[in-house]
Amino acid sequence: MKLVRFDSGKTGLMVQLAAGPHVIDVIGSLGVLSPDDPISQGILNGILKDKGSWAPLIAHWEQARVGLRRLASLALANPDRPHLVICRADEVSPVLLLRNPGGIVALDIVESSEVAQDPTGREAMERQFGVQSSADTQVTSVIPFPDKIRSVEISLPLQGS
């Protein structure tokens, strides 16, 4: 599951539709979870409403992932669904890091159930990260987490870029 910061700090959820990659505005789309899932709606709203830190999202991943998965599956089933705020990935602006040049602009969360049985995790990481060109302007770190969350990809701009 990949989360991104876009358009002045909104939190987006990346989904791959038949028409290409799209970004779901998580807070803007919470209405699609009503009235069937008010718990996920409340949890995501509480964690992400003020364009805040992603630390609470990770800390409360067990609860937050339910709503995020539901948003993704609703978008895959019907991207034109009312209350779903979604646009093509090339139509959004990545968050500018002027105020916080060391800020995180994308998180790629891979749960242990999604990781292959390879004990080194090499195959899963190769699939996740792909081949990067030398022109890439980011540093990627994989931070291991216990229990359910296997890793978080953190993309940071290189100094001087």
Short mmCIF file of N, CA and C in Angstrom, two decimals:
data_model
loop_
_atom_site.label_atom_id
_atom_site.label_comp_id
_atom_site.label_asym_id
_atom_site.label_seq_id
_atom_site.Cartn_x
_atom_site.Cartn_y
_atom_site.Cartn_z
N MET A 1 0.86 -1.15 0.00
CA MET A 1 0.00 0.00 0.00
C MET A 1 0.91 1.22 0.00
N LYS A 2 0.67 2.12 -0.97
CA LYS A 2 1.52 3.30 -1.07
C LYS A 2 0.71 4.55 -0.77
N LEU A 3 1.22 5.32 0.17
CA LEU A 3 0.63 6.60 0.54
C LEU A 3 1.55 7.71 0.07
N VAL A 4 0.95 8.81 -0.37
CA VAL A 4 1.73 9.95 -0.86
C VAL A 4 1.18 11.24 -0.27
N ARG A 5 2.04 12.25 -0.18
CA ARG A 5 1.62 13.60 0.18
C ARG A 5 1.52 14.37 -1.13
N PHE A 6 0.41 15.08 -1.32
CA PHE A 6 0.22 15.83 -2.56
C PHE A 6 -0.57 17.09 -2.28
N ASP A 7 -0.57 18.00 -3.26
CA ASP A 7 -1.36 19.23 -3.22
C ASP A 7 -1.38 19.87 -1.83
N SER A 8 -0.31 20.42 -1.41
CA SER A 8 -0.20 21.16 -0.15
C SER A 8 -0.33 20.30 1.09
N GLY A 9 0.00 19.03 1.01
CA GLY A 9 0.06 18.20 2.21
C GLY A 9 -1.08 17.23 2.41
N LYS A 10 -2.00 17.08 1.45
CA LYS A 10 -3.06 16.08 1.58
C LYS A 10 -2.43 14.69 1.54
N THR A 11 -3.11 13.73 2.14
CA THR A 11 -2.64 12.35 2.10
C THR A 11 -3.42 11.61 1.03
N GLY A 12 -2.68 10.96 0.15
CA GLY A 12 -3.29 10.20 -0.94
C GLY A 12 -2.91 8.74 -0.86
N LEU A 13 -3.79 7.91 -1.38
CA LEU A 13 -3.57 6.47 -1.46
C LEU A 13 -3.45 6.11 -2.94
N MET A 14 -2.32 5.57 -3.33
CA MET A 14 -2.10 5.19 -4.73
C MET A 14 -2.84 3.89 -5.05
N VAL A 15 -3.53 3.88 -6.18
CA VAL A 15 -4.18 2.67 -6.67
C VAL A 15 -3.88 2.55 -8.16
N GLN A 16 -3.80 1.32 -8.63
CA GLN A 16 -3.56 1.06 -10.04
C GLN A 16 -4.88 0.65 -10.68
N LEU A 17 -5.47 1.54 -11.46
CA LEU A 17 -6.71 1.25 -12.17
C LEU A 17 -6.37 0.85 -13.60
N ALA A 18 -7.38 0.39 -14.35
CA ALA A 18 -7.15 0.02 -15.74
C ALA A 18 -6.64 1.21 -16.54
N ALA A 19 -7.04 2.42 -16.17
CA ALA A 19 -6.63 3.63 -16.87
C ALA A 19 -5.27 4.14 -16.40
N GLY A 20 -4.61 3.43 -15.50
CA GLY A 20 -3.30 3.84 -15.02
C GLY A 20 -3.31 4.17 -13.54
N PRO A 21 -2.17 4.67 -13.01
CA PRO A 21 -2.09 4.97 -11.58
C PRO A 21 -2.95 6.19 -11.22
N HIS A 22 -3.65 6.08 -10.10
CA HIS A 22 -4.50 7.14 -9.59
C HIS A 22 -4.21 7.37 -8.11
N VAL A 23 -4.61 8.55 -7.63
CA VAL A 23 -4.44 8.90 -6.23
C VAL A 23 -5.81 9.18 -5.63
N ILE A 24 -6.12 8.50 -4.54
CA ILE A 24 -7.36 8.75 -3.80
C ILE A 24 -7.04 9.76 -2.70
N ASP A 25 -7.78 10.84 -2.64
CA ASP A 25 -7.66 11.80 -1.54
C ASP A 25 -8.33 11.14 -0.34
N VAL A 26 -7.54 10.69 0.63
CA VAL A 26 -8.08 9.90 1.75
C VAL A 26 -9.13 10.69 2.53
N ILE A 27 -8.79 11.89 3.00
CA ILE A 27 -9.75 12.66 3.79
C ILE A 27 -10.93 13.09 2.94
N GLY A 28 -10.68 13.51 1.71
CA GLY A 28 -11.76 13.92 0.82
C GLY A 28 -12.71 12.79 0.47
N SER A 29 -12.26 11.54 0.60
CA SER A 29 -13.08 10.39 0.22
C SER A 29 -13.71 9.67 1.41
N LEU A 30 -13.56 10.17 2.61
CA LEU A 30 -14.09 9.46 3.78
C LEU A 30 -15.60 9.29 3.72
N GLY A 31 -16.30 10.16 3.01
CA GLY A 31 -17.75 10.04 2.88
C GLY A 31 -18.18 8.75 2.21
N VAL A 32 -17.31 8.16 1.40
CA VAL A 32 -17.65 6.90 0.73
C VAL A 32 -17.72 5.74 1.73
N LEU A 33 -17.10 5.91 2.89
CA LEU A 33 -17.14 4.85 3.91
C LEU A 33 -18.42 4.89 4.75
N SER A 34 -19.17 6.01 4.68
CA SER A 34 -20.40 6.15 5.47
C SER A 34 -21.55 5.45 4.76
N PRO A 35 -22.52 4.94 5.39
CA PRO A 35 -22.61 4.65 6.81
C PRO A 35 -22.10 3.25 7.16
N ASP A 36 -21.57 2.55 6.15
CA ASP A 36 -21.17 1.15 6.35
C ASP A 36 -19.98 0.96 7.28
N ASP A 37 -19.07 1.93 7.32
CA ASP A 37 -17.85 1.75 8.09
C ASP A 37 -17.48 3.03 8.84
N PRO A 38 -18.30 3.45 9.81
CA PRO A 38 -18.00 4.69 10.53
C PRO A 38 -16.75 4.60 11.40
N ILE A 39 -16.37 3.40 11.80
CA ILE A 39 -15.17 3.24 12.63
C ILE A 39 -13.93 3.59 11.82
N SER A 40 -13.79 3.02 10.61
CA SER A 40 -12.64 3.34 9.75
C SER A 40 -12.64 4.80 9.38
N GLN A 41 -13.83 5.33 9.11
CA GLN A 41 -13.94 6.74 8.76
C GLN A 41 -13.42 7.61 9.91
N GLY A 42 -13.82 7.32 11.13
CA GLY A 42 -13.37 8.09 12.29
C GLY A 42 -11.89 7.95 12.56
N ILE A 43 -11.37 6.75 12.42
CA ILE A 43 -9.95 6.51 12.67
C ILE A 43 -9.09 7.28 11.67
N LEU A 44 -9.41 7.15 10.38
CA LEU A 44 -8.62 7.85 9.35
C LEU A 44 -8.76 9.36 9.50
N ASN A 45 -9.95 9.83 9.79
CA ASN A 45 -10.15 11.26 9.97
C ASN A 45 -9.33 11.77 11.16
N GLY A 46 -9.34 11.03 12.25
CA GLY A 46 -8.58 11.42 13.44
C GLY A 46 -7.09 11.45 13.21
N ILE A 47 -6.59 10.55 12.41
CA ILE A 47 -5.15 10.45 12.18
C ILE A 47 -4.66 11.44 11.12
N LEU A 48 -5.44 11.64 10.05
CA LEU A 48 -4.94 12.37 8.89
C LEU A 48 -5.60 13.71 8.61
N LYS A 49 -6.58 14.12 9.39
CA LYS A 49 -7.39 15.30 9.04
C LYS A 49 -6.61 16.61 8.95
N ASP A 50 -5.61 16.81 9.74
CA ASP A 50 -4.89 18.08 9.75
C ASP A 50 -3.56 18.01 9.02
N LYS A 51 -3.46 17.12 8.05
CA LYS A 51 -2.23 16.95 7.27
C LYS A 51 -1.04 16.67 8.20
N GLY A 52 -1.31 15.93 9.25
CA GLY A 52 -0.32 15.70 10.28
C GLY A 52 0.69 14.63 9.92
N SER A 53 1.45 14.28 10.90
CA SER A 53 2.51 13.29 10.78
C SER A 53 1.93 11.91 10.47
N TRP A 54 2.73 11.11 9.79
CA TRP A 54 2.32 9.75 9.50
C TRP A 54 2.64 8.80 10.65
N ALA A 55 3.31 9.28 11.68
CA ALA A 55 3.66 8.42 12.81
C ALA A 55 2.41 7.79 13.45
N PRO A 56 1.32 8.56 13.69
CA PRO A 56 0.13 7.92 14.26
C PRO A 56 -0.50 6.88 13.32
N LEU A 57 -0.36 7.10 12.02
CA LEU A 57 -0.88 6.13 11.05
C LEU A 57 -0.15 4.79 11.23
N ILE A 58 1.15 4.85 11.37
CA ILE A 58 1.93 3.63 11.57
C ILE A 58 1.63 3.03 12.94
N ALA A 59 1.54 3.88 13.95
CA ALA A 59 1.27 3.39 15.30
C ALA A 59 -0.10 2.70 15.40
N HIS A 60 -1.05 3.16 14.62
CA HIS A 60 -2.41 2.59 14.66
C HIS A 60 -2.73 1.85 13.37
N TRP A 61 -1.72 1.22 12.78
CA TRP A 61 -1.87 0.56 11.49
C TRP A 61 -2.97 -0.50 11.50
N GLU A 62 -3.06 -1.27 12.53
CA GLU A 62 -4.09 -2.33 12.59
C GLU A 62 -5.48 -1.78 12.29
N GLN A 63 -5.80 -0.62 12.83
CA GLN A 63 -7.11 -0.03 12.62
C GLN A 63 -7.17 0.76 11.32
N ALA A 64 -6.11 1.49 10.99
CA ALA A 64 -6.11 2.36 9.82
C ALA A 64 -6.13 1.58 8.51
N ARG A 65 -5.47 0.44 8.47
CA ARG A 65 -5.38 -0.30 7.22
C ARG A 65 -6.74 -0.79 6.73
N VAL A 66 -7.67 -1.03 7.64
CA VAL A 66 -9.00 -1.50 7.25
C VAL A 66 -9.67 -0.46 6.35
N GLY A 67 -9.68 0.79 6.79
CA GLY A 67 -10.29 1.85 6.00
C GLY A 67 -9.56 2.12 4.71
N LEU A 68 -8.22 2.09 4.75
CA LEU A 68 -7.45 2.33 3.54
C LEU A 68 -7.67 1.22 2.51
N ARG A 69 -7.72 0.00 2.96
CA ARG A 69 -8.00 -1.12 2.04
C ARG A 69 -9.40 -0.99 1.46
N ARG A 70 -10.34 -0.57 2.29
CA ARG A 70 -11.71 -0.41 1.81
C ARG A 70 -11.78 0.70 0.76
N LEU A 71 -11.10 1.82 0.99
CA LEU A 71 -11.06 2.88 -0.02
C LEU A 71 -10.48 2.36 -1.33
N ALA A 72 -9.40 1.61 -1.25
CA ALA A 72 -8.77 1.07 -2.45
C ALA A 72 -9.70 0.11 -3.18
N SER A 73 -10.35 -0.77 -2.46
CA SER A 73 -11.23 -1.74 -3.13
C SER A 73 -12.47 -1.07 -3.72
N LEU A 74 -12.99 -0.03 -3.06
CA LEU A 74 -14.12 0.71 -3.63
C LEU A 74 -13.71 1.43 -4.91
N ALA A 75 -12.51 1.97 -4.94
CA ALA A 75 -12.01 2.65 -6.13
C ALA A 75 -11.79 1.66 -7.27
N LEU A 76 -11.28 0.49 -6.95
CA LEU A 76 -11.06 -0.53 -7.99
C LEU A 76 -12.38 -1.03 -8.56
N ALA A 77 -13.39 -1.15 -7.70
CA ALA A 77 -14.70 -1.64 -8.15
C ALA A 77 -15.45 -0.59 -8.97
N ASN A 78 -15.37 0.69 -8.55
CA ASN A 78 -16.12 1.75 -9.23
C ASN A 78 -15.44 3.09 -8.96
N PRO A 79 -14.49 3.50 -9.82
CA PRO A 79 -13.79 4.76 -9.58
C PRO A 79 -14.69 6.00 -9.70
N ASP A 80 -15.88 5.84 -10.26
CA ASP A 80 -16.81 6.96 -10.40
C ASP A 80 -17.81 7.02 -9.25
N ARG A 81 -17.60 6.26 -8.23
CA ARG A 81 -18.50 6.21 -7.08
C ARG A 81 -18.66 7.59 -6.44
N PRO A 82 -19.89 7.96 -6.04
CA PRO A 82 -20.07 9.25 -5.37
C PRO A 82 -19.24 9.31 -4.07
N HIS A 83 -18.77 10.47 -3.75
CA HIS A 83 -17.97 10.77 -2.56
C HIS A 83 -16.54 10.25 -2.64
N LEU A 84 -16.16 9.63 -3.73
CA LEU A 84 -14.79 9.16 -3.90
C LEU A 84 -14.02 10.23 -4.66
N VAL A 85 -13.04 10.84 -4.00
CA VAL A 85 -12.23 11.89 -4.62
C VAL A 85 -10.97 11.22 -5.14
N ILE A 86 -10.89 11.06 -6.45
CA ILE A 86 -9.79 10.33 -7.07
C ILE A 86 -9.40 11.04 -8.36
N CYS A 87 -8.09 11.04 -8.63
CA CYS A 87 -7.62 11.63 -9.88
C CYS A 87 -6.39 10.87 -10.36
N ARG A 88 -6.06 11.10 -11.60
CA ARG A 88 -4.88 10.44 -12.16
C ARG A 88 -3.64 10.94 -11.43
N ALA A 89 -2.68 10.07 -11.27
CA ALA A 89 -1.45 10.42 -10.53
C ALA A 89 -0.71 11.58 -11.18
N ASP A 90 -0.77 11.69 -12.50
CA ASP A 90 -0.06 12.78 -13.16
C ASP A 90 -0.79 14.12 -13.05
N GLU A 91 -1.98 14.13 -12.44
CA GLU A 91 -2.73 15.37 -12.27
C GLU A 91 -2.51 16.01 -10.90
N VAL A 92 -1.81 15.34 -10.01
CA VAL A 92 -1.57 15.90 -8.68
C VAL A 92 -0.13 16.40 -8.59
N SER A 93 0.06 17.34 -7.70
CA SER A 93 1.40 17.89 -7.48
C SER A 93 1.97 17.28 -6.21
N PRO A 94 3.14 16.66 -6.30
CA PRO A 94 3.75 16.16 -5.07
C PRO A 94 3.96 17.33 -4.12
N VAL A 95 3.88 17.07 -2.84
CA VAL A 95 4.02 18.13 -1.85
C VAL A 95 5.40 18.76 -1.97
N LEU A 96 5.42 20.06 -1.93
CA LEU A 96 6.70 20.77 -1.97
C LEU A 96 7.31 20.74 -0.58
N LEU A 97 8.59 20.51 -0.52
CA LEU A 97 9.27 20.35 0.76
C LEU A 97 9.99 21.63 1.17
N LEU A 98 9.41 22.78 0.86
CA LEU A 98 10.08 24.03 1.19
C LEU A 98 10.20 24.24 2.69
N ARG A 99 9.11 23.95 3.44
CA ARG A 99 9.14 24.17 4.88
C ARG A 99 9.86 23.06 5.61
N ASN A 100 9.85 21.86 5.06
CA ASN A 100 10.46 20.73 5.73
C ASN A 100 11.22 19.89 4.70
N PRO A 101 12.44 20.30 4.31
CA PRO A 101 13.16 19.58 3.27
C PRO A 101 13.47 18.13 3.61
N GLY A 102 13.42 17.76 4.88
CA GLY A 102 13.66 16.37 5.27
C GLY A 102 12.38 15.59 5.43
N GLY A 103 11.25 16.16 5.01
CA GLY A 103 9.95 15.52 5.20
C GLY A 103 9.76 14.29 4.32
N ILE A 104 8.84 13.46 4.71
CA ILE A 104 8.53 12.23 3.98
C ILE A 104 7.39 12.52 3.02
N VAL A 105 7.57 12.21 1.74
CA VAL A 105 6.54 12.46 0.75
C VAL A 105 5.84 11.18 0.29
N ALA A 106 6.38 10.02 0.62
CA ALA A 106 5.74 8.76 0.23
C ALA A 106 6.09 7.67 1.24
N LEU A 107 5.11 6.84 1.52
CA LEU A 107 5.30 5.65 2.36
C LEU A 107 4.80 4.46 1.57
N ASP A 108 5.57 3.42 1.50
CA ASP A 108 5.13 2.19 0.88
C ASP A 108 5.15 1.13 1.97
N ILE A 109 3.98 0.73 2.42
CA ILE A 109 3.87 -0.19 3.55
C ILE A 109 3.58 -1.59 3.01
N VAL A 110 4.43 -2.52 3.38
CA VAL A 110 4.26 -3.91 2.98
C VAL A 110 4.05 -4.72 4.24
N GLU A 111 2.91 -5.38 4.33
CA GLU A 111 2.61 -6.18 5.51
C GLU A 111 3.24 -7.56 5.38
N SER A 112 3.48 -8.19 6.51
CA SER A 112 4.16 -9.48 6.50
C SER A 112 3.40 -10.52 5.69
N SER A 113 2.08 -10.43 5.62
CA SER A 113 1.30 -11.39 4.85
C SER A 113 1.53 -11.23 3.35
N GLU A 114 2.05 -10.07 2.93
CA GLU A 114 2.29 -9.80 1.52
C GLU A 114 3.72 -10.14 1.11
N VAL A 115 4.59 -10.42 2.06
CA VAL A 115 5.99 -10.68 1.78
C VAL A 115 6.16 -12.17 1.50
N ALA A 116 6.91 -12.48 0.46
CA ALA A 116 7.17 -13.88 0.11
C ALA A 116 7.86 -14.60 1.27
N GLN A 117 7.84 -15.90 1.22
CA GLN A 117 8.42 -16.70 2.29
C GLN A 117 9.95 -16.70 2.28
N ASP A 118 10.56 -15.96 1.37
CA ASP A 118 12.01 -15.82 1.33
C ASP A 118 12.47 -15.15 2.62
N PRO A 119 13.24 -15.83 3.47
CA PRO A 119 13.61 -15.26 4.76
C PRO A 119 14.47 -13.99 4.64
N THR A 120 15.15 -13.81 3.52
CA THR A 120 15.96 -12.60 3.36
C THR A 120 15.12 -11.43 2.89
N GLY A 121 13.96 -11.70 2.28
CA GLY A 121 13.09 -10.64 1.76
C GLY A 121 13.61 -10.03 0.47
N ARG A 122 14.65 -10.60 -0.09
CA ARG A 122 15.28 -10.03 -1.28
C ARG A 122 14.31 -9.95 -2.46
N GLU A 123 13.59 -11.04 -2.75
CA GLU A 123 12.66 -11.04 -3.89
C GLU A 123 11.57 -10.01 -3.71
N ALA A 124 11.03 -9.91 -2.51
CA ALA A 124 9.97 -8.93 -2.25
C ALA A 124 10.50 -7.51 -2.42
N MET A 125 11.71 -7.25 -1.95
CA MET A 125 12.28 -5.91 -2.10
C MET A 125 12.56 -5.59 -3.56
N GLU A 126 13.03 -6.58 -4.33
CA GLU A 126 13.28 -6.34 -5.75
C GLU A 126 11.98 -6.00 -6.47
N ARG A 127 10.90 -6.70 -6.13
CA ARG A 127 9.59 -6.38 -6.74
C ARG A 127 9.13 -5.00 -6.30
N GLN A 128 9.33 -4.69 -5.04
CA GLN A 128 8.84 -3.43 -4.50
C GLN A 128 9.62 -2.23 -5.05
N PHE A 129 10.94 -2.32 -5.09
CA PHE A 129 11.75 -1.18 -5.46
C PHE A 129 12.07 -1.12 -6.94
N GLY A 130 12.03 -2.25 -7.64
CA GLY A 130 12.35 -2.24 -9.06
C GLY A 130 13.78 -1.79 -9.29
N VAL A 131 14.08 -1.45 -10.51
CA VAL A 131 15.40 -0.98 -10.87
C VAL A 131 15.35 0.54 -10.91
N GLN A 132 16.22 1.19 -10.17
CA GLN A 132 16.25 2.65 -10.13
C GLN A 132 17.34 3.16 -11.05
N SER A 133 17.04 4.25 -11.75
CA SER A 133 18.03 4.85 -12.62
C SER A 133 18.98 5.70 -11.81
N SER A 134 20.13 6.01 -12.41
CA SER A 134 21.10 6.84 -11.70
C SER A 134 20.62 8.28 -11.57
N ALA A 135 19.57 8.65 -12.31
CA ALA A 135 19.03 10.00 -12.25
C ALA A 135 18.06 10.20 -11.09
N ASP A 136 17.76 9.13 -10.37
CA ASP A 136 16.83 9.26 -9.25
C ASP A 136 17.39 10.24 -8.23
N THR A 137 16.49 11.08 -7.67
CA THR A 137 16.94 12.09 -6.71
C THR A 137 16.40 11.78 -5.33
N GLN A 138 16.43 10.53 -4.96
CA GLN A 138 15.93 10.19 -3.63
C GLN A 138 16.77 9.10 -3.02
N VAL A 139 16.71 9.03 -1.71
CA VAL A 139 17.36 7.98 -0.96
C VAL A 139 16.25 7.14 -0.37
N THR A 140 16.33 5.84 -0.51
CA THR A 140 15.29 4.98 0.01
C THR A 140 15.86 4.16 1.16
N SER A 141 15.13 4.15 2.27
CA SER A 141 15.54 3.37 3.43
C SER A 141 14.45 2.38 3.76
N VAL A 142 14.80 1.18 4.14
CA VAL A 142 13.84 0.18 4.59
C VAL A 142 14.06 0.00 6.07
N ILE A 143 13.01 0.27 6.83
CA ILE A 143 13.08 0.19 8.28
C ILE A 143 12.25 -1.00 8.73
N PRO A 144 12.84 -2.01 9.35
CA PRO A 144 12.06 -3.17 9.77
C PRO A 144 11.18 -2.83 10.98
N PHE A 145 9.97 -3.36 10.98
CA PHE A 145 9.05 -3.21 12.09
C PHE A 145 8.66 -4.59 12.58
N PRO A 146 8.36 -4.74 13.86
CA PRO A 146 7.95 -6.03 14.38
C PRO A 146 6.52 -6.36 13.99
N ASP A 147 6.13 -7.59 14.20
CA ASP A 147 4.76 -8.06 14.04
C ASP A 147 4.26 -7.91 12.62
N LYS A 148 3.14 -7.22 12.44
CA LYS A 148 2.41 -7.18 11.19
C LYS A 148 3.09 -6.36 10.09
N ILE A 149 3.72 -5.25 10.45
CA ILE A 149 4.31 -4.39 9.43
C ILE A 149 5.73 -4.85 9.19
N ARG A 150 6.05 -5.18 7.95
CA ARG A 150 7.35 -5.71 7.62
C ARG A 150 8.35 -4.60 7.31
N SER A 151 7.92 -3.58 6.53
CA SER A 151 8.85 -2.52 6.20
C SER A 151 8.09 -1.28 5.77
N VAL A 152 8.78 -0.16 5.83
CA VAL A 152 8.24 1.10 5.36
C VAL A 152 9.30 1.71 4.47
N GLU A 153 8.91 2.12 3.27
CA GLU A 153 9.83 2.79 2.37
C GLU A 153 9.70 4.28 2.63
N ILE A 154 10.82 4.92 2.87
CA ILE A 154 10.82 6.34 3.12
C ILE A 154 11.65 6.99 2.03
N SER A 155 11.03 7.92 1.29
CA SER A 155 11.72 8.61 0.20
C SER A 155 12.04 10.02 0.65
N LEU A 156 13.31 10.35 0.61
CA LEU A 156 13.77 11.68 1.02
C LEU A 156 14.58 12.28 -0.12
N PRO A 157 14.50 13.60 -0.32
CA PRO A 157 15.31 14.22 -1.36
C PRO A 157 16.78 14.20 -0.96
N LEU A 158 17.65 14.07 -1.96
CA LEU A 158 19.08 14.14 -1.68
C LEU A 158 19.46 15.56 -1.34
N GLN A 159 20.46 15.74 -0.52
CA GLN A 159 20.93 17.07 -0.16
C GLN A 159 21.44 17.78 -1.41
N GLY A 160 21.05 19.03 -1.58
CA GLY A 160 21.51 19.82 -2.71
C GLY A 160 20.73 19.59 -3.97
N SER A 161 19.64 18.77 -3.98
CA SER A 161 18.88 18.57 -5.20
C SER A 161 17.77 19.57 -5.28
#
